[in-house]
Structure formats: structure tokens, C-alpha cells
Short mmCIF file of C-alpha atoms and ligand atoms in Angstrom, two decimals:
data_model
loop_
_atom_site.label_atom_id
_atom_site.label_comp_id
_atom_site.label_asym_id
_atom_site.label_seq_id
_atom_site.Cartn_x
_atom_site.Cartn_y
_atom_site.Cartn_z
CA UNK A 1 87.98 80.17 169.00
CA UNK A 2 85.67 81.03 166.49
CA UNK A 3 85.01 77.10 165.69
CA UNK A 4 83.63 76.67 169.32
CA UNK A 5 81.56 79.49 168.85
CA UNK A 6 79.78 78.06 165.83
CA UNK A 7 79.51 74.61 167.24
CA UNK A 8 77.91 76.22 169.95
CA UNK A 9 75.65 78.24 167.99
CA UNK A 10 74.60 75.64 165.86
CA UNK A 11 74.10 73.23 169.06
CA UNK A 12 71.86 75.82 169.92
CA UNK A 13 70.31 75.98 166.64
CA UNK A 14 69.85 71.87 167.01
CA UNK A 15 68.41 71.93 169.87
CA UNK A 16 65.97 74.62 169.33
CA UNK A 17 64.48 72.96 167.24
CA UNK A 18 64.23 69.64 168.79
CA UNK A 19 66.25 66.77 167.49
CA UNK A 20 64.31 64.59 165.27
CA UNK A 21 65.46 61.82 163.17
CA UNK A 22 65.85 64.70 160.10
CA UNK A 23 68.00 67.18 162.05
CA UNK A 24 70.18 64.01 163.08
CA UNK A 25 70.16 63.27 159.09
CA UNK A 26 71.54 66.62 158.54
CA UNK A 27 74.35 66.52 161.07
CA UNK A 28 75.39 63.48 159.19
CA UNK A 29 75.20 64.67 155.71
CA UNK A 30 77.18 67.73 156.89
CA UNK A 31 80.35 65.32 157.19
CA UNK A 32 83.66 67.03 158.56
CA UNK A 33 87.02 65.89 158.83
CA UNK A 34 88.47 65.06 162.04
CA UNK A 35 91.15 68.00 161.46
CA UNK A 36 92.97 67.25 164.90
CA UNK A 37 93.08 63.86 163.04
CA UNK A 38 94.47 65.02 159.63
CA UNK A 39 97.44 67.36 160.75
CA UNK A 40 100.13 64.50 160.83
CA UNK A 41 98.69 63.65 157.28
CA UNK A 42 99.09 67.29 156.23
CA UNK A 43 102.39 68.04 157.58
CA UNK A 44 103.51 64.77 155.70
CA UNK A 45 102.46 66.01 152.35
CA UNK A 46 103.63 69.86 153.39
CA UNK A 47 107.80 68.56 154.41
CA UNK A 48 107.73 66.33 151.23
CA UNK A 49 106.68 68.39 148.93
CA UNK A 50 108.99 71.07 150.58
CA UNK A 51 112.18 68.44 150.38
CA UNK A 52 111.71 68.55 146.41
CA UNK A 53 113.80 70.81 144.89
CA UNK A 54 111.92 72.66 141.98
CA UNK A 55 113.32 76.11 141.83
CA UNK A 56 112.43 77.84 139.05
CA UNK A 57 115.09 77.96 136.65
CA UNK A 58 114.95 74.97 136.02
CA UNK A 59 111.66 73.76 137.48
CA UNK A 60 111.49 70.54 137.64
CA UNK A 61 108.01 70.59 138.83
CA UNK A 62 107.40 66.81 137.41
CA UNK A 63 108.65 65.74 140.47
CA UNK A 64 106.16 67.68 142.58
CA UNK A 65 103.53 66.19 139.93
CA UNK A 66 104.74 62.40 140.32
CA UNK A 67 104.45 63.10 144.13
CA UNK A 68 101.22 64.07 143.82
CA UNK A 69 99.83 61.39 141.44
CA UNK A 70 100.60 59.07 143.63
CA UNK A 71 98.86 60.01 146.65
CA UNK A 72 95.79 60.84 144.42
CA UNK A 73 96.49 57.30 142.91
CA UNK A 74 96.18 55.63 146.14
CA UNK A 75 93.24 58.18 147.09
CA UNK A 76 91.54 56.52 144.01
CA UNK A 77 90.85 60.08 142.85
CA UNK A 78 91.12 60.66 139.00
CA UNK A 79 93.65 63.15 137.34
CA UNK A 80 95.46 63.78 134.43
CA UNK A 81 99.03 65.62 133.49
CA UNK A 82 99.81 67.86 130.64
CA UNK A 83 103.01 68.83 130.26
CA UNK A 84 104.63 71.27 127.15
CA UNK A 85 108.20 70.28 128.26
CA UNK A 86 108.55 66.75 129.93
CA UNK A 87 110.04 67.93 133.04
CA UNK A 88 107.39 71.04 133.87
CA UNK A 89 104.56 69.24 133.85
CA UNK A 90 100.69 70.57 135.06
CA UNK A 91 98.41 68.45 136.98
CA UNK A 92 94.24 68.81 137.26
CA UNK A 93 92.66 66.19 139.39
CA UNK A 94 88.45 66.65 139.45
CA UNK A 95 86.24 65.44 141.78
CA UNK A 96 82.75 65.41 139.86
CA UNK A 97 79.78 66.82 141.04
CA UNK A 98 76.00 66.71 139.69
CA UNK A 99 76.56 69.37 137.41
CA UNK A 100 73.73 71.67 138.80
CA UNK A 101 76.34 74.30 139.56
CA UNK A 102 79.79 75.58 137.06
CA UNK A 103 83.11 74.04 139.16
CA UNK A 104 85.30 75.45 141.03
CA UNK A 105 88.79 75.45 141.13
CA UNK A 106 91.61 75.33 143.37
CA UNK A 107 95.12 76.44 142.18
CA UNK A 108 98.45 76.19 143.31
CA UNK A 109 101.63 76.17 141.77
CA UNK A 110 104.66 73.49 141.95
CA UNK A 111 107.58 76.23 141.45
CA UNK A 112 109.46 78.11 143.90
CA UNK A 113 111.84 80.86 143.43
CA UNK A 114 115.48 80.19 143.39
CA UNK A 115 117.87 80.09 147.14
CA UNK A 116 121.18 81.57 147.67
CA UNK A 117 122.09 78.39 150.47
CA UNK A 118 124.59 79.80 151.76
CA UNK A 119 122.00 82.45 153.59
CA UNK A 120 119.84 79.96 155.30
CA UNK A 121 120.06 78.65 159.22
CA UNK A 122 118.17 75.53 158.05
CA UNK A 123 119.03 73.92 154.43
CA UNK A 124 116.09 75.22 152.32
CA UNK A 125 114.63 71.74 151.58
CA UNK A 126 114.76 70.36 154.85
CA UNK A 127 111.48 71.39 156.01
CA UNK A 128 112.95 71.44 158.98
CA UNK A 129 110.29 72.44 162.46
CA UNK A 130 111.71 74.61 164.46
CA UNK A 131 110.57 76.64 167.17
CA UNK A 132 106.94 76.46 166.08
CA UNK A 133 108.00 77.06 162.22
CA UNK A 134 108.26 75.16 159.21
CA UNK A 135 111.11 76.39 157.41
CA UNK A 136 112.11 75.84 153.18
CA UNK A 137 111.61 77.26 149.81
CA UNK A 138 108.14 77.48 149.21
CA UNK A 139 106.86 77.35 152.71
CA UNK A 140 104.68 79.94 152.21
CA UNK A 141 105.00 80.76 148.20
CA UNK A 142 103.43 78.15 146.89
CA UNK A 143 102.75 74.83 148.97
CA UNK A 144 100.62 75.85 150.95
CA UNK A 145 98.10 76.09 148.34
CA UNK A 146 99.33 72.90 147.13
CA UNK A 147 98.67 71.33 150.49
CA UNK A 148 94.91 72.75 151.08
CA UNK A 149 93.67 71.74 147.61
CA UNK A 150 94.89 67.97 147.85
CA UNK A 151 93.65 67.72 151.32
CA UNK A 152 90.22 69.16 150.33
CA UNK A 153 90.47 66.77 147.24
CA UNK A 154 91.47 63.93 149.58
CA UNK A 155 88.67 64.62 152.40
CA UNK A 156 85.79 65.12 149.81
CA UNK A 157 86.62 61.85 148.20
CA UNK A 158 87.05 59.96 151.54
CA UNK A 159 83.78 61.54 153.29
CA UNK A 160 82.20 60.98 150.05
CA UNK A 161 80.59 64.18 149.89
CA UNK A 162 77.83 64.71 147.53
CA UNK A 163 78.50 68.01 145.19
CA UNK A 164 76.58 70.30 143.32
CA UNK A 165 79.60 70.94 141.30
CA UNK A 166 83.04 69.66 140.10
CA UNK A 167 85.84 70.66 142.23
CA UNK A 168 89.40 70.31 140.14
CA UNK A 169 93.02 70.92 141.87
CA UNK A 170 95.14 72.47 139.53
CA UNK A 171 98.95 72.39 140.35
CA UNK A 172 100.80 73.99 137.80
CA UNK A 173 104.30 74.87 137.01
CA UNK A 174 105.66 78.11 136.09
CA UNK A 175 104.06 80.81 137.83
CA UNK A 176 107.70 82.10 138.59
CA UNK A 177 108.44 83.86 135.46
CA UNK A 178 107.73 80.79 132.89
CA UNK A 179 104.16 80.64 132.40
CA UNK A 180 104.40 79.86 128.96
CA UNK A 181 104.75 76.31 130.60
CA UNK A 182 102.28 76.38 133.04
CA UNK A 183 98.99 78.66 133.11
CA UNK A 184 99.80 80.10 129.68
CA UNK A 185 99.74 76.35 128.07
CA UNK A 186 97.03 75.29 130.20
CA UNK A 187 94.45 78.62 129.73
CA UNK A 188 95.40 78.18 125.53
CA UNK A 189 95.44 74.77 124.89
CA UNK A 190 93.52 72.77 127.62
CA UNK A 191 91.19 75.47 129.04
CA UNK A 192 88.31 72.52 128.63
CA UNK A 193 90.45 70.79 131.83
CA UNK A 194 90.04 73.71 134.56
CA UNK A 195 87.25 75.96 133.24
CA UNK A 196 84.97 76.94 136.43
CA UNK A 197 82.87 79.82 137.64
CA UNK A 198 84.96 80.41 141.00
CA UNK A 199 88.75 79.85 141.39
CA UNK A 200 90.86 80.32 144.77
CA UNK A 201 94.45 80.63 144.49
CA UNK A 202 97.67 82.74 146.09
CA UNK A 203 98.09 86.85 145.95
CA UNK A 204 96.81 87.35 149.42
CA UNK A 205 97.20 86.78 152.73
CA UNK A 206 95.43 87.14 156.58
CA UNK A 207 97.60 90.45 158.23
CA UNK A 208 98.68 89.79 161.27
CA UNK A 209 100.64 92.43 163.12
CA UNK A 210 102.30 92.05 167.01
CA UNK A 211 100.28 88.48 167.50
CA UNK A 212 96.93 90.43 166.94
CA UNK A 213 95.07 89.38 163.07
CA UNK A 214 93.63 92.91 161.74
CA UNK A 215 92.40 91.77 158.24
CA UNK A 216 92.28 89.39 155.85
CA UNK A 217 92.99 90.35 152.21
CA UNK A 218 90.91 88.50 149.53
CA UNK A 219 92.58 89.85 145.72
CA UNK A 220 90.20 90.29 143.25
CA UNK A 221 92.37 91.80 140.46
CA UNK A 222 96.36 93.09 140.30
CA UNK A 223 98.23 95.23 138.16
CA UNK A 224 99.63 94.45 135.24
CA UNK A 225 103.80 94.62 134.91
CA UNK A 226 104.81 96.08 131.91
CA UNK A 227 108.64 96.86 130.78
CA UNK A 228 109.66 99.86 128.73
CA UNK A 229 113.40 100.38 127.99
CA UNK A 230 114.18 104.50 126.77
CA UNK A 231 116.90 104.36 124.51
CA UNK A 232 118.20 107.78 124.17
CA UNK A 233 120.46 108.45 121.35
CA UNK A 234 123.50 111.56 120.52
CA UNK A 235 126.43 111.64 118.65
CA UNK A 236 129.46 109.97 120.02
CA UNK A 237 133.05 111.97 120.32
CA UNK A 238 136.23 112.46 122.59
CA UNK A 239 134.84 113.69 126.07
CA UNK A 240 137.65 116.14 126.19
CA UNK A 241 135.31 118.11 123.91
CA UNK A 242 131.91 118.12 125.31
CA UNK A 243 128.70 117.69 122.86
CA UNK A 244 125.62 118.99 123.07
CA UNK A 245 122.95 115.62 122.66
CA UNK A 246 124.71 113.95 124.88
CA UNK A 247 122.96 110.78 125.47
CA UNK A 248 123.50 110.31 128.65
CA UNK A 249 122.28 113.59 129.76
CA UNK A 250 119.62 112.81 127.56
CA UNK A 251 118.42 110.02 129.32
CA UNK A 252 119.06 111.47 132.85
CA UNK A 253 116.65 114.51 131.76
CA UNK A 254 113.90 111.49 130.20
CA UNK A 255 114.39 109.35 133.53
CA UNK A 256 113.67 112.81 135.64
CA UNK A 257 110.44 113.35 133.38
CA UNK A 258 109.41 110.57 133.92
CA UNK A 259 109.65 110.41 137.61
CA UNK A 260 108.25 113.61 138.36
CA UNK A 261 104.74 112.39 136.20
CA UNK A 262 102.03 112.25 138.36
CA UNK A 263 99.87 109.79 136.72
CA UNK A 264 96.08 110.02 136.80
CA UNK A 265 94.13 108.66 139.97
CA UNK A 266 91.73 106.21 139.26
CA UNK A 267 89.65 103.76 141.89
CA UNK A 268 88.16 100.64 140.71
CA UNK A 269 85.52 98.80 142.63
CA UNK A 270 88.09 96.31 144.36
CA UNK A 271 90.29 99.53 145.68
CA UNK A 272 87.19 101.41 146.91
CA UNK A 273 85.64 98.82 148.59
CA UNK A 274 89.32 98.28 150.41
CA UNK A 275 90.07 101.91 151.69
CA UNK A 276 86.35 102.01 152.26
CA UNK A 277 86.31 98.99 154.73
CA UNK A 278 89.95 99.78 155.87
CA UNK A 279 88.91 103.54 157.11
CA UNK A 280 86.67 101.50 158.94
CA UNK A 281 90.12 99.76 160.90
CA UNK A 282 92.18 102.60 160.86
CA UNK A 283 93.57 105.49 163.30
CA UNK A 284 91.20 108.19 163.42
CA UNK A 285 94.41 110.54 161.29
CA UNK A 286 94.68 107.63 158.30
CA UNK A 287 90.41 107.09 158.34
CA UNK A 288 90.56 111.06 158.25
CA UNK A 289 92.96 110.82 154.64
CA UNK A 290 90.95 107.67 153.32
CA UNK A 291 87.94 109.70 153.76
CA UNK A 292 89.60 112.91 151.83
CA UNK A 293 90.80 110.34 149.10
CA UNK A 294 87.11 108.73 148.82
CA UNK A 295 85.43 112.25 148.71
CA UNK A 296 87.69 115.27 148.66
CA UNK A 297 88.62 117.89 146.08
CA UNK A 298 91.43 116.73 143.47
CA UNK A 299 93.58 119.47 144.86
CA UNK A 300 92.48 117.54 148.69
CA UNK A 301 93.53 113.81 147.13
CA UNK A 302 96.52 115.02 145.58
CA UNK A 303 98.05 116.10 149.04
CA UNK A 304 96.80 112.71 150.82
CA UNK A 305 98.51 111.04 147.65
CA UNK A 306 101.68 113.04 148.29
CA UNK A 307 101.36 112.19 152.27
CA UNK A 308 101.34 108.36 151.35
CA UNK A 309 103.97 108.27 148.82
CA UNK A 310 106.34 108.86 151.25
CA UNK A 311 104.53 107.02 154.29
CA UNK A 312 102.74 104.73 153.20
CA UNK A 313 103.96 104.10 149.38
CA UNK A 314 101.93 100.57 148.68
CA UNK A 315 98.68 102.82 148.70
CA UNK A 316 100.17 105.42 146.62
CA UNK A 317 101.26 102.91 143.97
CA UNK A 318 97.60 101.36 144.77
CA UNK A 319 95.76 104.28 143.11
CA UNK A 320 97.85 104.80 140.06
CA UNK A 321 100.09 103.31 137.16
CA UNK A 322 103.30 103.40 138.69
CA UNK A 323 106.70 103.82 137.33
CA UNK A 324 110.28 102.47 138.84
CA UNK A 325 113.48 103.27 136.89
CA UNK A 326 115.36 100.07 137.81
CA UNK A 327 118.33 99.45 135.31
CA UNK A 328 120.28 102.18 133.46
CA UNK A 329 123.22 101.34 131.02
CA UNK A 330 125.46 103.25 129.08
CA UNK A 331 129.32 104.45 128.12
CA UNK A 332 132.54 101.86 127.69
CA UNK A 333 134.99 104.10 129.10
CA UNK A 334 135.70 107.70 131.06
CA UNK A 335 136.91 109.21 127.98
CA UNK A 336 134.05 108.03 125.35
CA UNK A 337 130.78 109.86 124.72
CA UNK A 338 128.74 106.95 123.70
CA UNK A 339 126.52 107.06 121.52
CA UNK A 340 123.02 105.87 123.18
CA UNK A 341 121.94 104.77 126.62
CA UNK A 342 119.59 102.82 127.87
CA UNK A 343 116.91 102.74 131.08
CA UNK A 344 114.55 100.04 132.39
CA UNK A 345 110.88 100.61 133.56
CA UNK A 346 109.37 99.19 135.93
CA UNK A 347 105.38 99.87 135.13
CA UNK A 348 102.68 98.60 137.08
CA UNK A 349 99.19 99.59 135.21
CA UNK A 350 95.85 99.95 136.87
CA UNK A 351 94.32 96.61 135.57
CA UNK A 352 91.74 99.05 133.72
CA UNK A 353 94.88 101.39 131.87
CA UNK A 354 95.22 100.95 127.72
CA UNK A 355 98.83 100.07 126.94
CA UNK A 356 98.85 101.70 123.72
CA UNK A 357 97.47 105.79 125.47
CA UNK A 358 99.94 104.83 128.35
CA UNK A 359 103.18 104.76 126.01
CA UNK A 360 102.00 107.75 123.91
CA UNK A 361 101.46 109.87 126.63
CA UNK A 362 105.02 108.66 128.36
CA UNK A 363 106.91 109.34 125.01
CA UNK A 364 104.89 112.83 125.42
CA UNK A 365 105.99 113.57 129.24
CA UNK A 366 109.74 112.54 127.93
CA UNK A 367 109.21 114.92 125.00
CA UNK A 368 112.31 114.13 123.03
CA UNK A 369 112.32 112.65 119.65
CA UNK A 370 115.78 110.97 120.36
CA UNK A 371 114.22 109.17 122.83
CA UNK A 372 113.09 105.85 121.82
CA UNK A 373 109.96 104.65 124.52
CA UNK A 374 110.12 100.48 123.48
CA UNK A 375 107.81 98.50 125.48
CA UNK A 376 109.54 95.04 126.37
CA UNK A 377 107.19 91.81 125.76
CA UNK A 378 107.92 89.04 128.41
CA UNK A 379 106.57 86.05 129.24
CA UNK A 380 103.62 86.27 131.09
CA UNK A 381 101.06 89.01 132.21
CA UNK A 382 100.21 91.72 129.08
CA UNK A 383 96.88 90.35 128.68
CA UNK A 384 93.06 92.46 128.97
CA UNK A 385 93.03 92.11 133.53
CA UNK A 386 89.68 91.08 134.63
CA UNK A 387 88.41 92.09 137.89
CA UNK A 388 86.35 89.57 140.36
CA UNK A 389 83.04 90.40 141.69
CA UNK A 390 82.64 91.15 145.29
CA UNK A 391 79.13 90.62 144.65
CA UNK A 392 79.13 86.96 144.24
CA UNK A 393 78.34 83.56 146.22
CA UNK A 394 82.01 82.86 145.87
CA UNK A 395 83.06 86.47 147.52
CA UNK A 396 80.92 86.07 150.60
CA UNK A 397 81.63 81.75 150.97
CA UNK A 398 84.96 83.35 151.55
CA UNK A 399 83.87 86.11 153.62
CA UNK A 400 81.80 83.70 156.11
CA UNK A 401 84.83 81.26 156.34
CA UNK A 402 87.26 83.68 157.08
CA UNK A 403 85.05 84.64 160.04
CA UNK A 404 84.62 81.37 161.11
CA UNK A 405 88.66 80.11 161.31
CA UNK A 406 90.35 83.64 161.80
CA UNK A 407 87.34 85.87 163.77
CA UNK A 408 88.72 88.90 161.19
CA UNK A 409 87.30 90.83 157.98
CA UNK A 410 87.80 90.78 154.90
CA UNK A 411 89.20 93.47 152.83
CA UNK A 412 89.04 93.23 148.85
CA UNK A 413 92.37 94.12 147.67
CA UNK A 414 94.37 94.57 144.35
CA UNK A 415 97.54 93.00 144.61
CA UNK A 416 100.46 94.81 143.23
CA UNK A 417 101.99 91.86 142.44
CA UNK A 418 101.12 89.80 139.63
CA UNK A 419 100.08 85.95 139.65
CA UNK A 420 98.59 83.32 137.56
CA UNK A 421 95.03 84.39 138.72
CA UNK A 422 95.56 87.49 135.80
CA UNK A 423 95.39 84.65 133.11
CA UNK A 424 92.14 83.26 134.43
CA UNK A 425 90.21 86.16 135.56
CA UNK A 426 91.12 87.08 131.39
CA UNK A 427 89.08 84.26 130.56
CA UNK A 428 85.89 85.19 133.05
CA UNK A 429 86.89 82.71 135.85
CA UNK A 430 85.80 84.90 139.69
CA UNK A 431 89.19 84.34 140.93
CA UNK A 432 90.02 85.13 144.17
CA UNK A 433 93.65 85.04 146.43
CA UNK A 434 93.50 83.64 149.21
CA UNK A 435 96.36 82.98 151.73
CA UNK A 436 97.66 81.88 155.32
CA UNK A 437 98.23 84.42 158.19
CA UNK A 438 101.67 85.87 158.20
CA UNK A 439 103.22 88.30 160.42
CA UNK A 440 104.13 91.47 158.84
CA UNK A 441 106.89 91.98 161.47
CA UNK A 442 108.47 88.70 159.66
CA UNK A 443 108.69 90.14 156.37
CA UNK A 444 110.99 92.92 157.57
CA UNK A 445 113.37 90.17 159.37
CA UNK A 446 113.68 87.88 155.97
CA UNK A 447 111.83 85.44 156.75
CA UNK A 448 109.19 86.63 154.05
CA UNK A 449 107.93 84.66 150.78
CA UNK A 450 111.28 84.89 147.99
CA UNK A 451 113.43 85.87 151.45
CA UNK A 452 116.34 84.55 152.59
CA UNK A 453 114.69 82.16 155.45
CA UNK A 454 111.06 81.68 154.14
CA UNK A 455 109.15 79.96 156.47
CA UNK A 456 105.32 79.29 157.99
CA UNK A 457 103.44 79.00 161.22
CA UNK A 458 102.92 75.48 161.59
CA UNK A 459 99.67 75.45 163.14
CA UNK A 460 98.94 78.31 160.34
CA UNK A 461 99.04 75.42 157.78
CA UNK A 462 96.49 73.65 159.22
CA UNK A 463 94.16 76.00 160.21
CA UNK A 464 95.03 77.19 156.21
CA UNK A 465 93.66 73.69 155.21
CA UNK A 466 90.59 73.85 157.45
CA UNK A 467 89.80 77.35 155.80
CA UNK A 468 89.90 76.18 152.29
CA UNK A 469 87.74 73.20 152.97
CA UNK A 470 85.79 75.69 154.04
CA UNK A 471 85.51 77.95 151.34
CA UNK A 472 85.23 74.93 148.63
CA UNK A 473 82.56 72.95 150.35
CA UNK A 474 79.99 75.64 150.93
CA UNK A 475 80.11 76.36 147.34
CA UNK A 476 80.58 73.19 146.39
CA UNK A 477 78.53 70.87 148.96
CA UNK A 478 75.03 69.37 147.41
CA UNK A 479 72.29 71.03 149.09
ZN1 ZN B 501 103.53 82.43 144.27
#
């Protein structure tokens, strides 16, 4: 709807103006795709990228990367591949511009998340259409991403469209847990190959509720996962005599600690600027608690904390460094006091917390020396979390195009999730997640990103496409 409206408005504009040989030159420069045009070319690329298997473990991505080259190949558009293991390998294609403006990037990645088969209606690399639906393993987490940046690639090299600055495709493997491969190797040994000023990429997508869109999240920074294991250590005996120590009651009293902490409150610019615009969407009861939160008393944002951990926990979790217990382990047998026991934690820090104060004041709110607090490195995430600018050309090119293909706002949000975007905002890149509508009713049936059924709006892909040409070609377009 909203495409008619700004033909319309800028037929109006034409005309108003009278149309002269240079307003006819303008019309032309502005060259468009034919999207109507491209969608059998699109859903090509989608269902065969979908029918290659590269679940992460293994990966495999190099076959999503040999697809890939050779489309670009026969596209004539230049890339290269860097791979750390032969089989997971990372592909940038660049499309140069004049070099008056830094490049921007567009990142996806190859990997998907691994499928219990058994679960699904339709294999999960069938791509199979159904019912308005494309359905596989990575339908919506990570191809489409995939899909948008080679189509932009393939439409600004076809239309020949003069730029101010490069625009590279990354699609890299890894993002699922391995990004030692992937955006790890890539940000540490070829940053040179995908440095820009603006990158769009996943963490985000356009809410849509009942049929009706109510916003579009844009992520301009996430949390940070961190692990901690507590080891809690006692002596070890018969359990037909009981011992005080006990390390299992030891660990039950540090897991209980720890649950009870109320962590400190913090808002960064990305979260105020999101319950700011959302009060402006909400029932008059939920603007009434975003307002209290924004400007009340502690004692007044401690109760509307309290309210939304148990109604609506994503904002609770959204406002502080939260803690899960996930995993606890400990004894052989019923008649064996062991002699330690272990827990998992499941931390999410405010992208602005210090690791270092966090664990120290943990091992404080445990207070037990026979409590060992050991953070667990992993691959990925623990690095210094950047957060993008809302006060940038890339932030409102994003803003306008999300007006003019979904007619909705945008909200600046900080994904609780983590993605590859960490590893580039760490280096200064604005990165931003974007993403396609999806239906939050969906999620709850399964047919969610990692679910058991993942699948996409069809026509959501293209209009997906359109909106990333979008964004990329008013930054990116030679003016
Ligand atoms: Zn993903």
C-alpha cells in the first residue's frame, strides 16, 4: 500500500514541477527493479539455498558458498572466499563505489541450527510452499538475509547503479555457536575485507500480531551471554549420618541467593528510546508503567519491574543483567554425600556491565567461601558490546524504508539474544538488525526460528528483499 502512496506522491512531486528533460533524467537515474519481475528469481535462490543441508554441527556452509559463487560468477560480480576450515568457508562479494562515502555492509549467515526430522510435516530441506508458506531450516534464521543481500548485489550490478560507496555481502558461517570460523576469523584476520561505516544484518524482526503489523524492531546492541558454573564443595560420608557442609545444600542455598538478587536497573539509550516510543503504542495501563519506569521513584520502578517479571518477563530481563540457573549436577548414588556439586548460569549482561564487578559482587550475594563462582569462556560473544547510534543516516535510511514497504514504526531495541552483529559493533561498525515480518501468534505454535516447523510468509520474502534494497541504496546510491 504504502508503495502506491509514494509513487503517487512523488507523481505529484513530478508534476508539480513540470516535467522537463532534467526531472525525466532523474526518474531514470533513480533505476528500480521490476520486483513483480524478480520474485521467481528470488524464490529460486530462497528453495535452493534452503535444500542445502548446513546444520550447524557440522556446517558445511561451503556448499551454501559454492552456490553462491556461482550465481555471482555468472552475475559477473567480484568476490572472494576465506575459509579457516575447508568446509566452513566465508564469502564477501563488493560492489565498488566512488569512495566519497565508508561502505556498507550486508550480512547474513550460511548456518542453520540443527532438526529433529522426525518433528516436521514437510522434510526440512524441501522448501516445500504450502498454503502461502515456505517451509525448511533456515527459512527465517538465516536465508533470508542471504537472499536480500545477493539480490541487492545482483540488481545494483544489473541496473548499473552508480554508488557513493562500496556495498559488500558478507555470508558467513558459524553464527550458530562456532564463530571462531566465521565472524571471529573474519573480524581478526581479514577485517580489511568487510570494514564499513553501516552494517544490516539479523536480531530483529517487523511484529505482527492477529494480521495487524504494530512495530518494527531495528537492534542496535544485545546482551552479552556469559556462563558461570558454582561449584560448591563439603566433605563426603555415609548419608545414614548426616553432615553439616553438605554440598548439595550448599549449592541449593547459593542457587536461592542468587535468584532472589535483584540486580541494578540500568537504561541505555537503545532501551529508552524503545519503552519511550512503545508507551507511545501501548494500552493506556502498560503506557501508565512505562511512564513510572521512565520517571518514577526507585521504590515506583521496582514494583513495575516486579509487575513485568511475571507478565511481561522479556522487559524485565530488558532492564537488567539477568540470571537463569539452567543445569545442576551432583551425587552418584542415594546413599553417598558427595563431595561437590555443580550449577550452570545462564547470565545475560547489560551490554554496558564489567564482567570482572559482576562476578565479585555474585560470589558476594552467594557469600560462601566453599563456593567456587568460575566464569565459563565459550566460543563467541565476551567481547567490550558496542551500541549503534540512533542518530545516524543509517538509523533513519532504515526508518524511512520501513515506512515505505510496511506503513509501521520503528522501535530501537536490544536484543536479548546474541548475534554476530556483537563482533562488529566491537570494532565501531553502526550495525543494525533488521528482519522480515513474523507473526508472534506463530512462535507459540512452533513454527518459530530454531522450532520444530520453521517457516516464512512467502510474499514476506519478497517484500523483505524490496526493503533491503531499500535501505542499501539510499545510503548507498550516488547522489
Ligand atoms: Zn541467526
Amino acid at each position: 500500500m504504502m508503495r502506491g502512496l509514494r509513487a503517487k506522491s512523488l507523481t505529484l512531486l513530478f508534476s508539480a514541477i513540470a516535467a522537463s528533460s532534467v526531472v525525466f533524467a532523474q526518474t531514470q537515474a533513480l533505476r528500480e527493479p521490476d520486483w513483480k519481475k524478480l520474485e521467481p528469481e528470488t524464490l529460486q535462490h530462497f528453495q535452493s539455498l534452503l535444500r542445502l543441508d548446513t546444520t550447524n554441527p557440522p556446517g558445511n556452509e561451503t556448499r551454501a558458498v559454492e552456490y553462491l559463487s556461482r550465481v555471482l560468477t555468472a552475475e559477473g560480480i567480484p568476490f572472494q572466499t576465506f575459509a579457516l576450515e575447508p568446509s566452513r568457508a566465508n564469502l564477501v562479494a563488493r560492489l565498488k563505489g566512488n569512495g566519497r562515502k565508508r561502505p556498507i555492509l550486508m550480512m547474513g549467515h550460511t548456518d542453520t541450527v540443527t532438526v529433529e526430522p522426525a518433528k516436521w510435516t514437510f522434510p526440512p530441506f524441501s522448501a516445500t510452499r504450502d498454503g502461502g508458506y515456505i517451509y525448511g531450516r533456515g527459512s527465517l534464521d538465516d536465508r533470508p538475509h542471504i537472499v536480500a543481500g545477493l539480490m541487492t548485489m545482483i540488481m545494483l550490478k544489473r541496473l548499473n547503479v552508480p554508488l557513493d560507496r562500496d556495498v559488500i555481502f558478507l555470508a558467513e558461517s558459524g553464527e550458530e555457536g562456532t564463530t571462531r570460523v566465521g565472524i571471529d576469523f573474519m573480524v581478526d584476520q581479514h577485517f580489511d575485507a568487510i570494514d564499513a561505516e553501516y552494517c544490516v544484518a539479523e536480531n530483529a524482526f517487523i511484529q505482527r500480531n492477529e494480521g495487524r503489523i504494530q512495530l518494527a524492531q531495528v537492534a542496535t546492541t544485545e546482551k552479552v551471554p556469559r556462563m558461570v558454573e558454582l561449584v560448591a564443595h563439603g566433605p563426603s560420608g555415609h548419608a545414614s549420618v548426616p553432615l553439616t557442609g553438605n554440598a548439595v545444600a550448599r549449592l541449593s542455598r547459593a542457587i536461592a541467593a542468587v535468584s532472589a538478587w535483584q540486580t541494578p536497573v540500568r537504561l541505555n539509550p537503545t532501551t529508552r528510546e524503545y519503552f519511550t516510543r512503545v508507551a507511545a503504542l501501548a494500552a493506556p495501563d502498560e503506557a501508565a508503567r512505562i511512564r513510572t519506569l521512565l520517571n518514577g521513584t526507585p521504590a515506583q520502578i521496582q514494583e513495575v519491574i516486579q509487575y513485568w517479571a511475571e507478565h511481561t518477563p522479556m522487559y524485565a530481563s530488558m532492564l537488567r543483567t539477568s540470571i537463569s540457573p539452567t543445569i545442576v549436577n551432583g551425587g552418584l548414588r542415594v546413599n553417598v554425600i558427595p563431595s561437590d556439586a555443580t550449577a550452570t548460569l545462564d547470565i545475560r549482561m547489560l551490554p554496558d556491565e564489567n564482567p570482572d564487578q559482576f562476578f565479585a559482587e555474585l560470589k558476594r550475594v552467594i557469600n560462601d567461601p566453599l563456593v567456587d563462582v568460575k566464569p565459563v569462556e565459550f566460543d563467541g560473544k565476551p567481547r567490550p558490546l558496542g551500541i549503534s547510534t540512533i542518530d545516524s543516516d543509517g538509523f533513519r535510511a532504515i526508518q524511512t524504508a520501513v515506512a515505505q514497504n510496511y506503513d509501521t514504526v520503528v522501535v530501537p531495541t536490544m536484543a536479548n539474544g546474541a548475534s554476530d552483529n556483537a563482533q562488529l559493533r566491537a570494532k565501531g561498525i553502526q550495525c543494525y538488525g533488521i528482519g522480515t515480518v513474523r507473526d508472534l501468534e506463530d512462535g507459540l505454535k512452533g513454527f518459530a526460528s530454531h522450532g520444530d516447523q520453521e517457516r516464512i510468509v512467502e510474499s514476506e520474502l519478497y517484500r523483505f528483499v524490496r526493503f533491503n534494497w531499500d535501505v542499501v541504496t539510499s545510503l548507498a546510491r550516488a547522489r
